[in-house]
Coordinates of C-alpha atoms in Angstrom, one line a residue:
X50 CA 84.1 163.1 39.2
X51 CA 86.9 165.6 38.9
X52 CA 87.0 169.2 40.0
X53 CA 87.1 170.4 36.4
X54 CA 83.9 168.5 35.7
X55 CA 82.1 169.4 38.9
X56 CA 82.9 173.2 38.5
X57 CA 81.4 173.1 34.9
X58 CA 77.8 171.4 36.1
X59 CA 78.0 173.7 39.0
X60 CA 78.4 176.3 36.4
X61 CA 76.1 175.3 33.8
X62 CA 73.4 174.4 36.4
X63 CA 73.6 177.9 37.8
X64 CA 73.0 179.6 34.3
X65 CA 70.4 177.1 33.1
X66 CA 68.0 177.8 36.7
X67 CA 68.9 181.8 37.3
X68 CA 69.2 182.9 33.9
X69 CA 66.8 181.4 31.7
X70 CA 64.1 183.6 31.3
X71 CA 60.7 182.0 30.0
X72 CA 60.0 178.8 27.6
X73 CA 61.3 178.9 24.0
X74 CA 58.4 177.6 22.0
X75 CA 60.0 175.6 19.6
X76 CA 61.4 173.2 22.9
X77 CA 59.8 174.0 26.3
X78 CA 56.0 174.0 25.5
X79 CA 53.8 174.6 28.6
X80 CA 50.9 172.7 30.2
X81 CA 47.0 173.2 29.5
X82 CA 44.1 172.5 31.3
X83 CA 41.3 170.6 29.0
X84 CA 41.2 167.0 29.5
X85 CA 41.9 165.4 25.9
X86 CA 42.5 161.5 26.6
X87 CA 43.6 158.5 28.0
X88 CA 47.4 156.3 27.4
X89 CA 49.3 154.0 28.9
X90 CA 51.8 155.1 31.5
X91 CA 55.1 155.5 29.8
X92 CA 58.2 156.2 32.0
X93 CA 59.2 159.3 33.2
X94 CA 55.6 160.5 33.6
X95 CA 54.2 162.5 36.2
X96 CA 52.7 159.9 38.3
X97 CA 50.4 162.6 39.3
X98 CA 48.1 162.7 36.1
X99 CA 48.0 158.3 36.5
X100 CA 43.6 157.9 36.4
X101 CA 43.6 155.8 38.9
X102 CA 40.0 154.6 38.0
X103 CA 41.1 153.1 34.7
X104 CA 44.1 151.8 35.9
X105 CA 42.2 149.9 38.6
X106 CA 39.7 148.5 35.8
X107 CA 42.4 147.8 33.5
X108 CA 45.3 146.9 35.5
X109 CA 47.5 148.9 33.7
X110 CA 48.3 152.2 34.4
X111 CA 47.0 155.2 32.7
X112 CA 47.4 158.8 32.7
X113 CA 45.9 162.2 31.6
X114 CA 46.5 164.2 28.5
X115 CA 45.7 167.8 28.3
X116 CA 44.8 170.1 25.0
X117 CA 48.2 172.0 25.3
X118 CA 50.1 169.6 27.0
X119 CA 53.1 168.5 24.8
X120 CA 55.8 167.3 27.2
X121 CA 58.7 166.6 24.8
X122 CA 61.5 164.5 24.7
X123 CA 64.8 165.8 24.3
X124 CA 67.6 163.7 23.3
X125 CA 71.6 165.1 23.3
X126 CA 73.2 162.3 21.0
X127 CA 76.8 163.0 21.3
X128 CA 79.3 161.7 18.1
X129 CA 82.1 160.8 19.8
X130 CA 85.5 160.2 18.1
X131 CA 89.0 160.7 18.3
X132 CA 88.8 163.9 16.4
X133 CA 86.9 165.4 19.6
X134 CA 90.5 165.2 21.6
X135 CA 91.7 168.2 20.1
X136 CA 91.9 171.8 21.4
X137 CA 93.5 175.3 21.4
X138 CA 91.4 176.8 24.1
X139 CA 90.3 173.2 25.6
X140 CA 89.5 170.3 23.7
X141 CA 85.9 169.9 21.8
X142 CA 85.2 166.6 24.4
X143 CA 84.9 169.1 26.9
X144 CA 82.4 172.1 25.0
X145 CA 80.3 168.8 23.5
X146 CA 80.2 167.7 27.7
X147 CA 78.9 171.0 28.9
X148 CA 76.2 171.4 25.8
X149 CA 75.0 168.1 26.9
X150 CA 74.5 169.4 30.0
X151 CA 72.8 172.7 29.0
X152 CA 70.2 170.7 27.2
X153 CA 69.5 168.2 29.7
X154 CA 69.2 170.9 32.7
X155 CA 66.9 172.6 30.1
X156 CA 65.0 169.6 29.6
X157 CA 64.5 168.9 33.8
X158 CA 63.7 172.6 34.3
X159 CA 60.7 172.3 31.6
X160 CA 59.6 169.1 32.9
X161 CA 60.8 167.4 30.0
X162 CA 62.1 164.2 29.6
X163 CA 65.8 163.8 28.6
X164 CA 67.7 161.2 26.8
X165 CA 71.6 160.9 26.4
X166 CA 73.2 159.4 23.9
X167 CA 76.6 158.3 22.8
X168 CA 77.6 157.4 19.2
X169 CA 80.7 156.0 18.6
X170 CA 82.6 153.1 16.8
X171 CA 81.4 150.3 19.2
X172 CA 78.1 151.4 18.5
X173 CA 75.8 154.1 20.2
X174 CA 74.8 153.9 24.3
X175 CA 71.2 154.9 25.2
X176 CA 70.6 156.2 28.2
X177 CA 66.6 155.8 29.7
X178 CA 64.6 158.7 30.0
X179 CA 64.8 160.9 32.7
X180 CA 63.8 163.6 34.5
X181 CA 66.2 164.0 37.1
X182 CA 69.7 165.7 37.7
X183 CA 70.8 162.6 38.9
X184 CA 70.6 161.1 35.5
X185 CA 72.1 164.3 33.5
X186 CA 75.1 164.0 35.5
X187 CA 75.7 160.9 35.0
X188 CA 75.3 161.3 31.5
X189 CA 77.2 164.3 31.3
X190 CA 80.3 162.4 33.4
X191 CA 80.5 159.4 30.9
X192 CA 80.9 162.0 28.0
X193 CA 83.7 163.6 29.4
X194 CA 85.5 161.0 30.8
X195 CA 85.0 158.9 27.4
X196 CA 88.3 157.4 25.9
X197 CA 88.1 158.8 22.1
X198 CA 91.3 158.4 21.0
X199 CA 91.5 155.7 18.6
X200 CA 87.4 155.7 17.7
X201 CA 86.3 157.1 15.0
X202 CA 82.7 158.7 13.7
X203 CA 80.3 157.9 10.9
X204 CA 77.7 160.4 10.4
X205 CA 76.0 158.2 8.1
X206 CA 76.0 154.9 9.6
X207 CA 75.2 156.9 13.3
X208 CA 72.0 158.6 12.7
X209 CA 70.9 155.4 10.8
X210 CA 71.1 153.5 14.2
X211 CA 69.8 156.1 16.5
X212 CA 66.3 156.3 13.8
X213 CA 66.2 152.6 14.5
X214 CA 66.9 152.9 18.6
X215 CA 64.9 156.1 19.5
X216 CA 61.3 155.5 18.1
X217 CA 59.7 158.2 19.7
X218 CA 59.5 161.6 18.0
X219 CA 61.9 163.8 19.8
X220 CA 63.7 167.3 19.6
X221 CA 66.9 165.2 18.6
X222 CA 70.7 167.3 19.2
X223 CA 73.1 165.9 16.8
X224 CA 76.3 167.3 18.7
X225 CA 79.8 166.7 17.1
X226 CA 82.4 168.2 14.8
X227 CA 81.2 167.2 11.8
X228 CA 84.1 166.5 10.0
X229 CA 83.5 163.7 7.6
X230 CA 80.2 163.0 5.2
X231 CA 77.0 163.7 7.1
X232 CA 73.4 161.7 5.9
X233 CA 70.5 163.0 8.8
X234 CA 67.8 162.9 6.0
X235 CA 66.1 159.7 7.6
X236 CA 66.8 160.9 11.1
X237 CA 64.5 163.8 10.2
X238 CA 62.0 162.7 8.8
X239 CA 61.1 161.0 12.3
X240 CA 62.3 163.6 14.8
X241 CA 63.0 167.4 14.8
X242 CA 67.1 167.4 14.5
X243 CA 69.1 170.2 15.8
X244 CA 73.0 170.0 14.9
X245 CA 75.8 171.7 17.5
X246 CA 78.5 171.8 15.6
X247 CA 81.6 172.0 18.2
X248 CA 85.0 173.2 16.2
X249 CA 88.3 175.2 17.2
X250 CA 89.3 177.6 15.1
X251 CA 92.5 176.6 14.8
X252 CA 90.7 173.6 12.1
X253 CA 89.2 175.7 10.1
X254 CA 92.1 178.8 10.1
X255 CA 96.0 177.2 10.7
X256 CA 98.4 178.8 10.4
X257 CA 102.1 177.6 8.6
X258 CA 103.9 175.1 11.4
X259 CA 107.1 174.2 9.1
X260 CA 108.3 170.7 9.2
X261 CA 105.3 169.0 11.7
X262 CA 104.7 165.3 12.8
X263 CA 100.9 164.4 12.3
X264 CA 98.9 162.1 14.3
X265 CA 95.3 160.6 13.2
X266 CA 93.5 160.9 16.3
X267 CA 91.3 158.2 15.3
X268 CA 93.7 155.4 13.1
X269 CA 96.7 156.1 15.0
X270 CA 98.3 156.6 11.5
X271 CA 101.2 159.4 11.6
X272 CA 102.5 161.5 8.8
X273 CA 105.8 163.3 8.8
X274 CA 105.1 166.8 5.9
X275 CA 106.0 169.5 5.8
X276 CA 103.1 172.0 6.4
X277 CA 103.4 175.3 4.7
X278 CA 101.1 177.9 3.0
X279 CA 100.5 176.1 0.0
X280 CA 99.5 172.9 2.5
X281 CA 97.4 175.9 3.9
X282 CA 95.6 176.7 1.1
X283 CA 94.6 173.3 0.4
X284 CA 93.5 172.4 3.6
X285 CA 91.1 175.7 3.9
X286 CA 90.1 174.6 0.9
X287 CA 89.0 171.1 1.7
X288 CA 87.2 172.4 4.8
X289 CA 85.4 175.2 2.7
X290 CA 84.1 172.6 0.5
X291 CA 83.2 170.0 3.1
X292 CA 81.4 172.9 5.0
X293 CA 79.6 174.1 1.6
X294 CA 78.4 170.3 1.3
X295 CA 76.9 169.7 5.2
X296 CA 75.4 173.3 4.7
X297 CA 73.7 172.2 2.1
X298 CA 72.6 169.4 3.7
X299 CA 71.1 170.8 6.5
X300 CA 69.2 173.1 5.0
X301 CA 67.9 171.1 2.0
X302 CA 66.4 168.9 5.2
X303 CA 65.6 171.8 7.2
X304 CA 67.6 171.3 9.9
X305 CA 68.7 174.1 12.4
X306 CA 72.1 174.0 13.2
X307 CA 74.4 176.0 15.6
X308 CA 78.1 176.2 15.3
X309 CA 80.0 176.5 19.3
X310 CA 84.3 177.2 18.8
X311 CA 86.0 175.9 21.6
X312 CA 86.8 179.3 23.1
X313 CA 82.9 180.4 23.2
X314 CA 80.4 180.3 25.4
X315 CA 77.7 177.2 24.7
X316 CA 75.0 178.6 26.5
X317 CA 75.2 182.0 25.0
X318 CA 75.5 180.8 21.3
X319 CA 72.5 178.0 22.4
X320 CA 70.7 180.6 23.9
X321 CA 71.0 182.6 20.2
X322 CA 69.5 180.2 18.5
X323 CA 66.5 179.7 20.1
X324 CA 65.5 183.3 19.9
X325 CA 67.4 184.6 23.4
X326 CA 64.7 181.9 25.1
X327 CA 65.0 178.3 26.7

């Protein structure tokens, strides 16, 4: 792990455990105190609340549930592509890294259980469920030390295959730049979906560069133009439209969403959203 990484989870653990204040209802529910029923041990639960009684009649392990009791399970799927190595302030691998991090240090101080996820051209990586720092960490050191140059991201194919891996209903963060064509409308109708949308504001407001040499970060392809206001104009154009479209989207699915720049603070802007509460 490299000191840039371990001073930003040194960093983000710090502001998740000293300065959250309280539970935010819509993620962080807490514990009641009426018995409700019996299931099977899953993993990651509190081996505390196993009835060890009806484990020992059925040979399977059981535990508790409690009116009140809704331990969730997060889940940070992280689009990764080669449009994430890009960056006036740093690059947006690094902001989608520390999110990912937020979210799963919120999910072990709530005693919830976290899942990572990577999506990306090969396909997408589950991680287990866990509730341990251990397992953020690692999580959070694969994301940023991912090779995205040369992938690329489909935000319609993606979400398809994480509604077919991740069966159980889960506070789902879609986080990624969300660039191209977006379809979530079958990820949520299984799982409340939350997209972070990571961007530098440099993509959405350029300025005139002259004569340029282009690079696709995710073909490879390169383009010699020349980019002036008129290219401008078009561009801002493009992105308006494209916005105007996932927008749409999101609402007409009801689907929070949160927009980080590269030069912000993720845990303020998370922290926003949520009502000032984790």
């Amino acid at each position: 792990m490299n000191k840039r990484l371990k001073t930003l989870l040194i960093k983000t653990k710090r502001q998740v455990f000293s300065e959250m204040i309280g539970n935010n209802p819509s993620l962080f529910h807490g514990e009641g105190y009426d018995f409700s029923e019996l299931r099977e041990y899953q993993v990651g639960d509190d081996i505390r609340k196993i009835d060890w009684t009806i484990t020992a009649k059925l040979q399977k392990p059981y535990v508790k549930l409690f009116h009140e009791e809704r331990e969730l399970h997060i889940v940070a799927a992280c689009m990764m592509g080669g449009s994430l190595f890009f960056g006036t302030h740093r690059i947006k691998q690094e902001v989608v890294a520390e999110v990912a991090a937020i979210l799963g240090y919120s999910a072990i101080k709530n005693s919830d259980l976290f899942t990572g996820a990577i999506v990306s051209q090969s396909g997408e990586m589950v991680e287990r469920a866990t509730k341990r720092i251990f397992g953020v960490n690692r999580f959070v050191e694969s994301i940023d030390g991912m090779k995205v140059l040369g992938q690329s991201t489909d935000y319609v194919k993606g979400p398809r295959r994480l509604f077919k891996r991740i069966k159980r209903r889960s506070v789902l963060f879609l986080i990624g730049d969300f660039l191209s064509a977006v379809d979530l409308g079958l990820l949520s109708k299984r799982h409340e979906v939350i997209a972070v949308i990571v961007r530098d504001r440099f993509e959405e407001h350029p300025k005139p560069l002259g004569q340029v040499h282009l690079v696709d970060p995710e073909t490879g392809a390169t383009l010699q133009t020349h980019f002036g206001e008129k290219s401008v104009d078009r561009y801002r154009a493009q992105i308006l439209a494209s916005d105007k479209a996932l927008y749409h989207h999101l609402h007409k699915h009801r689907i929070r969403f949160v927009k980080i720049y590269t030069d912000e603070d993720p845990f303020g802007k998370l922290v926003r959203l949520f009502g000032g509460r984790m």
